[in-house]
PDB file of C-alpha atoms in Angstrom:
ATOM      1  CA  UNK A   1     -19.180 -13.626   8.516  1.00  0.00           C
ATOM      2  CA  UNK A   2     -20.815 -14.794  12.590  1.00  0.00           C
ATOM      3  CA  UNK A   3     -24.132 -13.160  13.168  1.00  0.00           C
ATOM      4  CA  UNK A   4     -24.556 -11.881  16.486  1.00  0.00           C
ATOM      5  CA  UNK A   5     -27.317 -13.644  17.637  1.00  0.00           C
ATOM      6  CA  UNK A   6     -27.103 -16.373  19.652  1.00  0.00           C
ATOM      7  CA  UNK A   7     -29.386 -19.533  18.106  1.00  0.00           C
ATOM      8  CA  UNK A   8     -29.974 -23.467  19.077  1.00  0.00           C
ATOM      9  CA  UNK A   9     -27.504 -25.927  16.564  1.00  0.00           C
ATOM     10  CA  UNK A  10     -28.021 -29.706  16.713  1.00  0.00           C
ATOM     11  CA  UNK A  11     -24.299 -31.220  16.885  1.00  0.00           C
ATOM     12  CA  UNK A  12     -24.481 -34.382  14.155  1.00  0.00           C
ATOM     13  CA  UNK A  13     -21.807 -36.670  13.514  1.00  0.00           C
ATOM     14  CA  UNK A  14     -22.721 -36.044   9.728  1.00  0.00           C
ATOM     15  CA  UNK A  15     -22.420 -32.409   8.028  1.00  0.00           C
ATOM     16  CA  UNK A  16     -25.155 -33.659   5.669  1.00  0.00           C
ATOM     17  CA  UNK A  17     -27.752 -33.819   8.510  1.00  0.00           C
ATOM     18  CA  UNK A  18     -30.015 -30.269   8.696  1.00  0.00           C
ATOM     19  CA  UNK A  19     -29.238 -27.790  11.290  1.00  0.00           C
ATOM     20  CA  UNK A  20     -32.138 -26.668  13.365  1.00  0.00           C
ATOM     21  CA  UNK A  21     -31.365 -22.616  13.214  1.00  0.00           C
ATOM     22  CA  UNK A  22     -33.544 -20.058  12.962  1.00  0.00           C
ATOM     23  CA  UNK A  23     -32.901 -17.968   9.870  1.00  0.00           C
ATOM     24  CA  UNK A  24     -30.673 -15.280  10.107  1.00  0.00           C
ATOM     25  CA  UNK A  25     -30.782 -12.719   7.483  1.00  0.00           C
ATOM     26  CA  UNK A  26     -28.481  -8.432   7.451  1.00  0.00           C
ATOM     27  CA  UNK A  27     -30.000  -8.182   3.751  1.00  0.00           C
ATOM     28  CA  UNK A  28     -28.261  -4.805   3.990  1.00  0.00           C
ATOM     29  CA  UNK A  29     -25.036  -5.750   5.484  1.00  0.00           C
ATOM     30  CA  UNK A  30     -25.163  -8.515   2.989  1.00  0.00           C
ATOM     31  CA  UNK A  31     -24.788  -6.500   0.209  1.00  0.00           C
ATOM     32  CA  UNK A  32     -22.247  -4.503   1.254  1.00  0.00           C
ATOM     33  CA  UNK A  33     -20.280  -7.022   2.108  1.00  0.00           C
ATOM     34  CA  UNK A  34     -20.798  -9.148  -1.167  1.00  0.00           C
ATOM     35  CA  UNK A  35     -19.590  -5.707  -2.768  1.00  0.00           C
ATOM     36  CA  UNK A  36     -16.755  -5.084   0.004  1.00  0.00           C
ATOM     37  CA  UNK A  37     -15.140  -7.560  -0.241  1.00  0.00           C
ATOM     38  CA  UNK A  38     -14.536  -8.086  -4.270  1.00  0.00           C
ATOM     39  CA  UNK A  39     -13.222  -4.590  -3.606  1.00  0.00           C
ATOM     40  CA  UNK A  40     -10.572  -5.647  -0.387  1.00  0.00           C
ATOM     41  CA  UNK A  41      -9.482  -8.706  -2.446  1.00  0.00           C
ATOM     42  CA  UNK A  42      -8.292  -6.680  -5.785  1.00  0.00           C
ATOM     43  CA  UNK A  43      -6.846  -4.575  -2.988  1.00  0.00           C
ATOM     44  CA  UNK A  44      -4.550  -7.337  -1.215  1.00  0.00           C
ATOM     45  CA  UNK A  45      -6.754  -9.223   0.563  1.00  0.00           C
ATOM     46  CA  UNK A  46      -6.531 -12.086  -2.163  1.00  0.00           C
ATOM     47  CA  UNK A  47      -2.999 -12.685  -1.621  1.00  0.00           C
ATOM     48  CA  UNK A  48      -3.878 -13.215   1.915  1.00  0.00           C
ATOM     49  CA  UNK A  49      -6.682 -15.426   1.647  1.00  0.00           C
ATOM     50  CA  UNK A  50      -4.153 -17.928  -0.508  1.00  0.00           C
ATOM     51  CA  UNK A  51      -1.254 -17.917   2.095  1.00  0.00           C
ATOM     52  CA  UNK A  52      -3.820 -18.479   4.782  1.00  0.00           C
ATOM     53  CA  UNK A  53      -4.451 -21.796   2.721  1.00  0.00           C
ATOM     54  CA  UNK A  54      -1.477 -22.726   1.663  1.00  0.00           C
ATOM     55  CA  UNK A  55      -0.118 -26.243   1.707  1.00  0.00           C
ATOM     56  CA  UNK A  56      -3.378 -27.871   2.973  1.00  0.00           C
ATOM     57  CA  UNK A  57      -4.637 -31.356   2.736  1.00  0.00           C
ATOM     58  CA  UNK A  58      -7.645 -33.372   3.758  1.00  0.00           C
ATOM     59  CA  UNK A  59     -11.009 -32.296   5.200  1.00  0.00           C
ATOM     60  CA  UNK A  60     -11.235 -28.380   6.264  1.00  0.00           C
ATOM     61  CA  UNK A  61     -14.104 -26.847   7.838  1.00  0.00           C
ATOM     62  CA  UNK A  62     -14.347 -23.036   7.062  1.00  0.00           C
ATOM     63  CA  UNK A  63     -16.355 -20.894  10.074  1.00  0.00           C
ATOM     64  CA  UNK A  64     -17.753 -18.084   8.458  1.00  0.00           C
ATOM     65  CA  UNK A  65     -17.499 -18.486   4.736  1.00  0.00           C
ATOM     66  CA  UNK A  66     -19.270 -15.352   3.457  1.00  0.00           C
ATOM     67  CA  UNK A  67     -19.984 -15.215   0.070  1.00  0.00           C
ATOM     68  CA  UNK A  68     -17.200 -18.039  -0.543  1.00  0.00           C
ATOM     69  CA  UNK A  69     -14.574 -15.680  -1.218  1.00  0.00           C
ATOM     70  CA  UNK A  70     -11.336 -18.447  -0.193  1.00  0.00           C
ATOM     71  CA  UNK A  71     -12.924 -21.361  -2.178  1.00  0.00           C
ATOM     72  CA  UNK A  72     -10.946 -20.096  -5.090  1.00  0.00           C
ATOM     73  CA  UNK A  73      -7.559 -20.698  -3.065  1.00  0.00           C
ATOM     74  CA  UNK A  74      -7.834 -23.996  -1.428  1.00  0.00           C
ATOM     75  CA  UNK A  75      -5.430 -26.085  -2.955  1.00  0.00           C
ATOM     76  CA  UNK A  76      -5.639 -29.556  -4.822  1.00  0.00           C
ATOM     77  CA  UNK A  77      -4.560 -31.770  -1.739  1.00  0.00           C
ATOM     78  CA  UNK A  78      -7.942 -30.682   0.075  1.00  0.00           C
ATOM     79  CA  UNK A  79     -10.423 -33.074  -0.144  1.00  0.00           C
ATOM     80  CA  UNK A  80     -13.552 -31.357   0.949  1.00  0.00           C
ATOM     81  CA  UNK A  81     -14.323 -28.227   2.485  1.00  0.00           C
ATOM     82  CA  UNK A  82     -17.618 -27.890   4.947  1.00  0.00           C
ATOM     83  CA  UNK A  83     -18.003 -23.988   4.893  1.00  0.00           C
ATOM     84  CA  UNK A  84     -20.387 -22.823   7.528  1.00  0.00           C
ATOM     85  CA  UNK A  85     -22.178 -19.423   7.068  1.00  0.00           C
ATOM     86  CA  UNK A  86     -25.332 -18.481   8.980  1.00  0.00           C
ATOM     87  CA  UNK A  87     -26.406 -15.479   6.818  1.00  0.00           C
ATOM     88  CA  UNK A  88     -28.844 -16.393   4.287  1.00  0.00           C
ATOM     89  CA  UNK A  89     -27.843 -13.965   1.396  1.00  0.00           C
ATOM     90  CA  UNK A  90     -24.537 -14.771   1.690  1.00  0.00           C
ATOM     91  CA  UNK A  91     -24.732 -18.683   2.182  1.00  0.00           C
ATOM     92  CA  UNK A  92     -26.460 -18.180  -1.162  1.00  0.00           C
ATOM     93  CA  UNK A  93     -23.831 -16.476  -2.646  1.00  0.00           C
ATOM     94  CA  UNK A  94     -20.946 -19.339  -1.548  1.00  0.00           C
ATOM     95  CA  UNK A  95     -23.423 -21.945  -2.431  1.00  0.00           C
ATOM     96  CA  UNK A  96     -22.855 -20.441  -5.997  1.00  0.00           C
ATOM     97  CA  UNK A  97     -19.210 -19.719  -5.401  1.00  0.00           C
ATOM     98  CA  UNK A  98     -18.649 -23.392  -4.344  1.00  0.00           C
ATOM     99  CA  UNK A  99     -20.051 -24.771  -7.538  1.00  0.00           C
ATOM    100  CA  UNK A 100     -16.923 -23.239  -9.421  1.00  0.00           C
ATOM    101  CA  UNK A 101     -14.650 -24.308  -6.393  1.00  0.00           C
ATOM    102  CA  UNK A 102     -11.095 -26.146  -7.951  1.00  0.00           C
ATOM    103  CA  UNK A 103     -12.008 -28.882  -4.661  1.00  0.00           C
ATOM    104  CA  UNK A 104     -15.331 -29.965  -3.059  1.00  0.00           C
ATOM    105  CA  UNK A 105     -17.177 -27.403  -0.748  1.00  0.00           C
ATOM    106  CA  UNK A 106     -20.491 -28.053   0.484  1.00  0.00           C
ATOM    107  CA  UNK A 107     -22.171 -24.603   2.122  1.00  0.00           C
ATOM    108  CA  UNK A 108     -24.156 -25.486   5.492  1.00  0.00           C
ATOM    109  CA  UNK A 109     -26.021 -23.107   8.004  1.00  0.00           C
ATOM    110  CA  UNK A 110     -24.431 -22.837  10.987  1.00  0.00           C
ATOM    111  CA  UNK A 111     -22.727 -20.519  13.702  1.00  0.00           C
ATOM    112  CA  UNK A 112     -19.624 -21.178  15.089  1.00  0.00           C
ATOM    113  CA  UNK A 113     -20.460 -21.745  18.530  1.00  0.00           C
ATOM    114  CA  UNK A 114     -22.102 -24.762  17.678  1.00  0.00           C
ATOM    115  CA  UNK A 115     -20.710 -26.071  14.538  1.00  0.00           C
ATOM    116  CA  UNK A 116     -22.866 -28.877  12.509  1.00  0.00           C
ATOM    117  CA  UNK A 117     -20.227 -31.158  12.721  1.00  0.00           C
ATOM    118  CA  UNK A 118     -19.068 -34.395  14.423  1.00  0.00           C
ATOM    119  CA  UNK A 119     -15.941 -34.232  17.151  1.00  0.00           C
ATOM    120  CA  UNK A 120     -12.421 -34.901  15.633  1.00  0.00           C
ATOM    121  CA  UNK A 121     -14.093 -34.768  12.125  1.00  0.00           C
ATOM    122  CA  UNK A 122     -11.653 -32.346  10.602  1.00  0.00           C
ATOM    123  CA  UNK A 123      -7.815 -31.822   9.537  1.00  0.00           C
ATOM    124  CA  UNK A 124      -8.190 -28.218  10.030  1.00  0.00           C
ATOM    125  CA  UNK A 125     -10.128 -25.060  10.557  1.00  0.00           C
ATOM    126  CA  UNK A 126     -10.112 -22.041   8.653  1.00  0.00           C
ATOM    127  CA  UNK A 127     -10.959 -19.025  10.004  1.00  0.00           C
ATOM    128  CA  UNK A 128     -10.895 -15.385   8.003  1.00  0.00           C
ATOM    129  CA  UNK A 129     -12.208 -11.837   9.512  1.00  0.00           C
ATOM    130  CA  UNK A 130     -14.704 -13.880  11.448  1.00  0.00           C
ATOM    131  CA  UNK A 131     -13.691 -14.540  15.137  1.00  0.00           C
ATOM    132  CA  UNK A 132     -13.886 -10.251  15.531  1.00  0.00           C
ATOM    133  CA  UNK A 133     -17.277 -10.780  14.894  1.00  0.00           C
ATOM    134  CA  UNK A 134     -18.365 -13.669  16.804  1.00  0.00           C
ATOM    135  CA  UNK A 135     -20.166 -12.818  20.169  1.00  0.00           C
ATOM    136  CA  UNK A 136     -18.147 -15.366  22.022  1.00  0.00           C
ATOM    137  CA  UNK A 137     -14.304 -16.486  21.174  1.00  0.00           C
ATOM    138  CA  UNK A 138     -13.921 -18.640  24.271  1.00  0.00           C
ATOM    139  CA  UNK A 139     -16.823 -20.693  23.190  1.00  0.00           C
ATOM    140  CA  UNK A 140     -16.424 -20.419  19.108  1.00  0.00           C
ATOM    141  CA  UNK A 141     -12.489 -21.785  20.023  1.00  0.00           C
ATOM    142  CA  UNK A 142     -13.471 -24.222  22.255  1.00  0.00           C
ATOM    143  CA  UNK A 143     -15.837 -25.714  18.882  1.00  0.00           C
ATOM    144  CA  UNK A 144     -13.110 -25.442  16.454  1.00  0.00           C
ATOM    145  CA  UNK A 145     -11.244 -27.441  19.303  1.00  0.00           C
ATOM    146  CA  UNK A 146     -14.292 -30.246  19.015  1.00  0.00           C
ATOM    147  CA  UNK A 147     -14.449 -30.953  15.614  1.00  0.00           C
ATOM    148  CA  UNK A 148     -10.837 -30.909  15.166  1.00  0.00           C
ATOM    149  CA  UNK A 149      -8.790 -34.249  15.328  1.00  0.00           C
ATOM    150  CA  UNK A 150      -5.779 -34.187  17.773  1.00  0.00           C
ATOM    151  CA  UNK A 151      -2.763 -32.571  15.879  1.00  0.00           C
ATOM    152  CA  UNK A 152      -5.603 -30.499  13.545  1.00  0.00           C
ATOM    153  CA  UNK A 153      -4.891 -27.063  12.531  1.00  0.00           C
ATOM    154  CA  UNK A 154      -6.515 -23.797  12.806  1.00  0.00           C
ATOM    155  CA  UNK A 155      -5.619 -21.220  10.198  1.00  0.00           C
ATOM    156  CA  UNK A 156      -6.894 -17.507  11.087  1.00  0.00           C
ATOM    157  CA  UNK A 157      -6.593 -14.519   9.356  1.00  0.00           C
ATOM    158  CA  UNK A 158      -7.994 -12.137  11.567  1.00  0.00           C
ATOM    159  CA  UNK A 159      -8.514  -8.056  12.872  1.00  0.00           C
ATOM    160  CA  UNK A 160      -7.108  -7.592  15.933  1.00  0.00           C
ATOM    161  CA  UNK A 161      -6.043  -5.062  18.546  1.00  0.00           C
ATOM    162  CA  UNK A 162      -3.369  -2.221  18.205  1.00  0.00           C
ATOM    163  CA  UNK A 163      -0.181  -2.451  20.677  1.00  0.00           C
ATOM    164  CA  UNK A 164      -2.144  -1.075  23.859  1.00  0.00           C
ATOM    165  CA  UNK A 165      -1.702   2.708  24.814  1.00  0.00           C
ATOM    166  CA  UNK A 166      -1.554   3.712  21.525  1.00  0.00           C
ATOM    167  CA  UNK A 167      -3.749   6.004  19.802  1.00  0.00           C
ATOM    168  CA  UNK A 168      -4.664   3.271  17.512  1.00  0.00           C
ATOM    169  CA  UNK A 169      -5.637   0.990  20.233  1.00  0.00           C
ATOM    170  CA  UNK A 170      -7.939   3.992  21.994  1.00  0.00           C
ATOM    171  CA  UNK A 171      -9.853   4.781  18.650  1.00  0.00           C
ATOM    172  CA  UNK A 172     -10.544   1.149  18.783  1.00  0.00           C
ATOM    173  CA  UNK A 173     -12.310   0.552  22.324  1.00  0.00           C
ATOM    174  CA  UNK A 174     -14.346   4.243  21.346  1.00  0.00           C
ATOM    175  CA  UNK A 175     -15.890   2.481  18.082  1.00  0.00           C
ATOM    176  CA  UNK A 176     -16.351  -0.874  19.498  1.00  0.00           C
ATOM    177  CA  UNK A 177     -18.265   0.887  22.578  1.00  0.00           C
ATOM    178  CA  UNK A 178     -20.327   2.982  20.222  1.00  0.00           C
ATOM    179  CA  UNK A 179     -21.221   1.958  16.537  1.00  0.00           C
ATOM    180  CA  UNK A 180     -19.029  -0.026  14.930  1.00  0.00           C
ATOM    181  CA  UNK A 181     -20.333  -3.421  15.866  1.00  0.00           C
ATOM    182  CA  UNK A 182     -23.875  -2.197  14.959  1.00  0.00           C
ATOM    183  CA  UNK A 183     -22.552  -1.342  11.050  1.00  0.00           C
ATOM    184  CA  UNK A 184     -20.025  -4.637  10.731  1.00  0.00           C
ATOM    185  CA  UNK A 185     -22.259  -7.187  11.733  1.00  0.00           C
ATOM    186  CA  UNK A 186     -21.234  -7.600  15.055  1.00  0.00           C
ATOM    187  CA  UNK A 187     -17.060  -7.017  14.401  1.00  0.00           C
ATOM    188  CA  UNK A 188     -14.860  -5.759  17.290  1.00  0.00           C
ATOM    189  CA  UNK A 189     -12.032  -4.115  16.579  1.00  0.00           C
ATOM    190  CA  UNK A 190     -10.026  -4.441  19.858  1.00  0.00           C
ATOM    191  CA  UNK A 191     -10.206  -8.298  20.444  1.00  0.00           C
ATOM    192  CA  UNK A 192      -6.593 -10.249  21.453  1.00  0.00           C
ATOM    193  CA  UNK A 193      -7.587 -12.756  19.235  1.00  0.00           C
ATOM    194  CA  UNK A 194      -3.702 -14.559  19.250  1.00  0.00           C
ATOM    195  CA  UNK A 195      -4.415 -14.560  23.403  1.00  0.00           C
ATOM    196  CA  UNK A 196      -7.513 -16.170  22.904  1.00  0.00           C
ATOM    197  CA  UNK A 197      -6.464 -18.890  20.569  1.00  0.00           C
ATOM    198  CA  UNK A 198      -3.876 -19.809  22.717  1.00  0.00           C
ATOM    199  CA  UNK A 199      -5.999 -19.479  25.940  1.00  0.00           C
ATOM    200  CA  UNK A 200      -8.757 -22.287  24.261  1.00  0.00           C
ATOM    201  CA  UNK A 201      -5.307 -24.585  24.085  1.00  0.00           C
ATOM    202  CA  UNK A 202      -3.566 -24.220  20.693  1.00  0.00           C
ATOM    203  CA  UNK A 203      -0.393 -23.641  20.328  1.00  0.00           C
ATOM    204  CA  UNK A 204       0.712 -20.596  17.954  1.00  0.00           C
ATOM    205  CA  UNK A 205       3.381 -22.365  15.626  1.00  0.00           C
ATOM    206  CA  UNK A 206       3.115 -19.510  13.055  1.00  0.00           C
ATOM    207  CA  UNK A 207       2.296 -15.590  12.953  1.00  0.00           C
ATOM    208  CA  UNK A 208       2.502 -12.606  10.618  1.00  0.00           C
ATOM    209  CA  UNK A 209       1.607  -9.215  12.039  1.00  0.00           C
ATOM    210  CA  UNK A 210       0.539  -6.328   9.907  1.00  0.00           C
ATOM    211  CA  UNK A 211      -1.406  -3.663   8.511  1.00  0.00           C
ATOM    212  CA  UNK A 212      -4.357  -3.285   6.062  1.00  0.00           C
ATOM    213  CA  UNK A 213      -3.798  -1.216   4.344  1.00  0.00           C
ATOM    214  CA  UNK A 214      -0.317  -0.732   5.088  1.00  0.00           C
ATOM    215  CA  UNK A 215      -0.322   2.690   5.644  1.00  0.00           C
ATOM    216  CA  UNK A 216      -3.813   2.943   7.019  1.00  0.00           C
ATOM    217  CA  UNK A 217      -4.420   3.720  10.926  1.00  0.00           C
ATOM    218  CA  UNK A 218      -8.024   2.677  10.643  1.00  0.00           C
ATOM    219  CA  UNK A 219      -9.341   1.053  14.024  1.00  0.00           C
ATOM    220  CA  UNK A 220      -9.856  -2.474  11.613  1.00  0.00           C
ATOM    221  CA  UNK A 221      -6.037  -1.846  10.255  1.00  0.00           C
ATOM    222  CA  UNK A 222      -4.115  -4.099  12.397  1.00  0.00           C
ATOM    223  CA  UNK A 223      -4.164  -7.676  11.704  1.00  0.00           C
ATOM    224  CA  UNK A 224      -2.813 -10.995  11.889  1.00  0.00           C
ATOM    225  CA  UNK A 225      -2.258 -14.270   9.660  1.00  0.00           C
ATOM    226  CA  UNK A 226      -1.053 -17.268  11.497  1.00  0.00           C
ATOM    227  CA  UNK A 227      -1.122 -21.283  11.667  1.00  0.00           C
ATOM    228  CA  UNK A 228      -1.963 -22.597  15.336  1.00  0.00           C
ATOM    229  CA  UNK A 229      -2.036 -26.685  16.147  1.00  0.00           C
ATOM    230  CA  UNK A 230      -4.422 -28.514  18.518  1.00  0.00           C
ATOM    231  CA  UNK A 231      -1.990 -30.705  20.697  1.00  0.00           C
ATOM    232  CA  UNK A 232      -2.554 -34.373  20.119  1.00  0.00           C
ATOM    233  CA  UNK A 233      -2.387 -34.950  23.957  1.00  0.00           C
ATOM    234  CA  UNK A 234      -5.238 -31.867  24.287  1.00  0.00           C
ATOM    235  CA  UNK A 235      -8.026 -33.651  26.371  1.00  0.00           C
ATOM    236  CA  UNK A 236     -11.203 -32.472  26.302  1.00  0.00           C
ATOM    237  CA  UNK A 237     -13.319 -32.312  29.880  1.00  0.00           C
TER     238      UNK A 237
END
């Protein structure tokens, strides 16, 4: 989860080094979402939380963790996980979640436009149901970019927009213009989140388009799960 409030982050070249934020705290959004999304996992979401993970080694920095809802599914050939959540309830809830975590995860305050982490620090970046939320992709993208090492990946599992002039993708620019943000914590339906990655210079090397639900037409329905690479001659300005 991104709150939408911009703040001040101190960049460190160590995770362990404090973050001056202010606090951030949606007590009721909070526990919605702690209930939510127990309730979208036994539903499906589970399954894609562990292919989004899949396969990966070596140090991972998750934007967004929530209430630590992947740390379950990281797999044994991580060897630390620096999960980054600004809300308060919820960083409390992954700091618990991460004590029962099968790999290391430390829980940090942070937003992901200006993550508490040193450049090139990181083998990859996981991303899930977050950059819809974030107030800016161009800049959240361009600070995965920093802290990843040349050749890093970024995993995203994300909501996304509906094939344009559909009915789908007109429901979605009415509730993103009107209240959906407000109730979701800043989320935005009707984002080209793919077209963004790829605009902040990754290359798409993997993605899976679908529904969730499958047969649901709900404006957060459409969504993607994909594996993008920062390219090891990428040069930053």
């Amino acid at each position: 989860m991104q709150d939408n409030r911009r703040r001040k982050s101190s960049r460190q070249n160590t995770p362990s080094l404090e973050v001056d934020v202010a606090t951030v705290s949606h007590p009721v959004h909070a526990r919605l979402y702690e209930r939510l999304s127990v309730a979208m996992d036994r539903a499906g979401t589970a399954a894609f939380r562990r292919e989004l993970v899949a396969g990966l080694s070596g140090r991972v920095i998750e934007i967004g963790a929530g209430n630590g809802r992947m740390f379950p599914h990281y797999p044994p050939g991580v060897t630390q996980v620096l999960a980054v959540e600004p809300e308060r309830r919820l960083r409390a809830a992954a700091e618990r979640a991460a004590a029962t975590a099968p790999v290391p995860v430390t829980v940090v305050d942070g937003l992901a436009e200006a993550l508490p982490a040193g450049d090139g620090e990181f083998d990859v970046a996981v991303v899930a149901l977050v950059l819809c939320t974030v107030p800016d992709q161009a800049s959240a993208l361009a600070e995965i970019s920093r802290v990843l090492r040349p050749g890093g990946q970024v995993r995203f599992f994300e909501h996304v927009a509906a094939e344009e002039a559909t009915r789908l993708h007109r429901a979605q620019r009415l509730v993103d213009a009107t209240l959906w943000p407000k109730l979701f914590a800043g989320c935005h339906t009707n984002r080209d989140t793919v077209a963004a990655i790829g605009a902040a210079g990754f290359e798409v090397e993997a993605l899976r388009t679908f529904r969730f639900p499958a047969t649901s037409n709900s404006p957060s329905s459409p969504c993607v799960l994909g594996r993008a690479i920062r390219p090891i001659q990428a040069v930053r300005d």
